[in-house]
Amino acid sequence: MKANELQIINFLQTPKVQFVIPVYQRNYDWTTTECEELLKDIISVREENRSSHFIGSIVFIHEGIYSTSEVRELIIIDGQQRLTTINILFVALYSFSLENGKKQDADMLYNTFLINQYVQYEISKLKLKQTDANSVAFKAILVGTEKGIDDYSNVIENYNYFRGIITEENFQTILEGLHRLIFVEISLERGKDDPQRIFESLNSTGLDLSQSDLIRNFILMDLPHLGQTKVYEAVWSPIEQNARDITKRTSLVSDYIRDYLTLKNKKIPNKNKVYAEFKGLYQNKKDETYHQELENIKSLSYHYKKFVNPSTVPDKLIRRELEYIHRLEINVAYPFLLQVFEDEENGIINKDELIKVLKLVQSFVWRRFIIGLPTSALNKIFMTLYSEIDSEEYYESLAVALLKKGGSLKFPTNEEIKVALRDKDLYNTQAKNRNYLFELLENFKNKEHVDTSNEQITVEHIFPRTPCPEWEDELRPESYFDFKEKYLNTIGNLTLSGNNGALSNRTFKEKKEMNEAGKEQGYIFSRLWLNTYLQKIDKWDISAFEERLKIIYERFLKIWEYPDVVVFDSRDAEEQNIFDADTPTYKKLEYFIFEDTKIDEEAVAQMYFYVLKQLYQKNSELLLEGQEIIKITRNIKDFRDGREIANGWFVEANIDSNTKFSALKKLLTIYEMEEELFIKYQSGPVNSGEPGKFSIRRKYWQQLIPLLEGTGLFTKIKPTKDHWLSTGAGKSGINFTMIITKSCVRVELGILSSSKETNKRDFKRLYQQKSDIETAFGRPLEWQELPDNKMSRIKTEMTGINLFNEGDWDQMNQFFIENLPRFERAFKEQILRLK
């Protein structure tokens, strides 16, 4: 690495050089604010007659990862914002010169700073070489065609800013100021310096680059030049296009990657540590699983686009539900919904089931809002929710999982809704919530959709906020008091009207019959469902309020349904805070969640040691001072069965589960972390002989994997509760999968990359070799193109068995032992040919 201080002018006018902005760099995002500051510095260094002004450093690989025969490429890895902006300023100066008869200045600027004058090939001409949409905009301002570009571009905006500033009076001042800019040139030698590490060091604060910029850099930087372009165009560019708010024109890539990591790890990363989390997971970028992961990130990004831009969804029924979720800002559900939508695209569920899931998510969140439960609890629910879905009973398992939540995580019952609707102020709430409520109430099973967002339709108080004196005459004192103090802003007293101003504080009879100037302002003329009951009554009193509230409540239950599923009636089956849980005697865990991290673990002891280690890392002094709660020493001989928790400190392991529970609860109280440990017991006591199906599946996989011979496919795969195990087949987007269900076992090849077209093409190429593949396998296979789904698959299976009958396990094992190695060998060579 070499570092030199020099003038920016000398750097930019180097002959036969291209300054290459690689694809892994962040977008050019300087605005006119930064341009104004730079121009101010350029002008002031000349006007104040200072010898120089320092603008920072520019870091580049001096040989470049790739060079043409004509020019030497300098790959810019830091400083591209300043370098690009100065080039835009030179273009603005060049344009000003052309328009004002300064031909000599124009030629000098153009041939010295903007192009390589004496080169043969057009690709070598421009000194600033960009590889994204900015290159189109830069070429346009250089040739004067920028007005023909409709898309927003910071390049064009900043060019127009500079053109508006440059005048005859300051032209020379700006040129001379540019000559006084100095910077530190840091050149890295390819093969000796580590560009990634230097890049991270320069941007270690995380202030200059977004998390997505750092991730893009991590994915692309150390690839060969052609490899960068290929991966950028095939993987990263689609992700950037999908994770973007098309209305606000803002990037949401950092948010998307955060949601993806939440789905994968069942833990929500800190917003400022998304890059660190991503990098930690994928250190070995040569491993096949890394490329599979990139393919999966890309695949799920197409669904993320639907969430943040519902208007792009073609299906009107799915679009409507996503619009509701988007309007309610149920962003915490995105990690869960990413995989749900992928399952629908792969044919695991159909469109009707998907819509049921979207409605269920709304029911769950909206009911919680109505009864006033904290929204903060939703993070804990949705980050792990997909792991509780059984794809054989998709909707039912989801509904059961939500209904089993307890405490602050619960799914509110109909009775709780009934009480809340009577008392909750639904007028003085966020407009998005109020509009959502009225829109769905009004349009339930309404063939003619009413646009309740129409500014002429407003929320109307039946009993007014400032009632006229006649209201006191018409109502008994206690009823008047109840309306004014208790029920004024509740749903029973609220309706919609296109004549709110006209109805105002009038009596109920006037509001109902009003028809001034033939404009039919009264309730009796309304076509809105919310006013149908009001048309039938002559008086608005508490009795009428109660009846209307009942009608609205019954409609509410049909819109935001409470799931009609059978739930195992045991608190053991709930996910609950450790402070609410029953004693762990004769019980095993299904999992526990500590500080938003879900751990699949059966033993209470393992949870105990895990939490102690985490508490030690948080505040070791606080833990060590709590000797009256738990004895901790450096001498293992102080204990019957000492277990090290951290840094040479030991605790007693030979204590019962109840004592462990008690100690954890006391420690969590001291640490003020009472809401950070949740547990879920396995269904039923551990000695009942009736373990849940999730435990049975995990148990089956545990005994099967060591028996597999002649294949290394699943040696690194951990047993799970799922009815399937998958592993890579040697090409991104293609997996070998073992599947167990209630009635069959099978081995299949799944072709499920992010591109439906690629999947169908690969399936057809394999199908062309059907005869050879089936000959190698030894018998016919079932080939399923699944033209309506994104994925395709090829499989062999055996029916007539039952996973939940251990007497069938030997037969199931034999199926996998015999078929999996032959299945792998039959496809191995053909899959390699697909690459």
mmCIF file of C-alpha atoms in Angstrom, residues 4-6 53-58 78-79 82 182-186:
data_model
loop_
_atom_site.group_PDB
_atom_site.id
_atom_site.type_symbol
_atom_site.label_atom_id
_atom_site.label_comp_id
_atom_site.label_asym_id
_atom_site.label_seq_id
_atom_site.Cartn_x
_atom_site.Cartn_y
_atom_site.Cartn_z
ATOM 1 C CA ASN A 4 0.783 10.174 -1.314
ATOM 2 C CA GLU A 5 -0.586 13.683 -0.989
ATOM 3 C CA LEU A 6 -1.225 15.380 -4.327
ATOM 4 C CA HIS A 53 -7.854 22.635 0.668
ATOM 5 C CA PHE A 54 -7.860 18.982 1.780
ATOM 6 C CA ILE A 55 -10.824 16.879 0.591
ATOM 7 C CA GLY A 56 -9.934 13.505 2.135
ATOM 8 C CA SER A 57 -8.630 10.312 0.576
ATOM 9 C CA ILE A 58 -9.244 8.297 -2.551
ATOM 10 C CA ASP A 78 -13.270 4.603 -1.428
ATOM 11 C CA GLY A 79 -13.910 8.228 -2.427
ATOM 12 C CA ARG A 82 -16.231 13.062 -4.248
ATOM 13 C CA ILE A 182 -5.491 18.192 -2.500
ATOM 14 C CA PHE A 183 -6.197 14.650 -1.338
ATOM 15 C CA VAL A 184 -4.394 11.567 -0.068
ATOM 16 C CA GLU A 185 -3.959 9.001 -2.819
ATOM 17 C CA ILE A 186 -3.918 5.474 -1.351
#
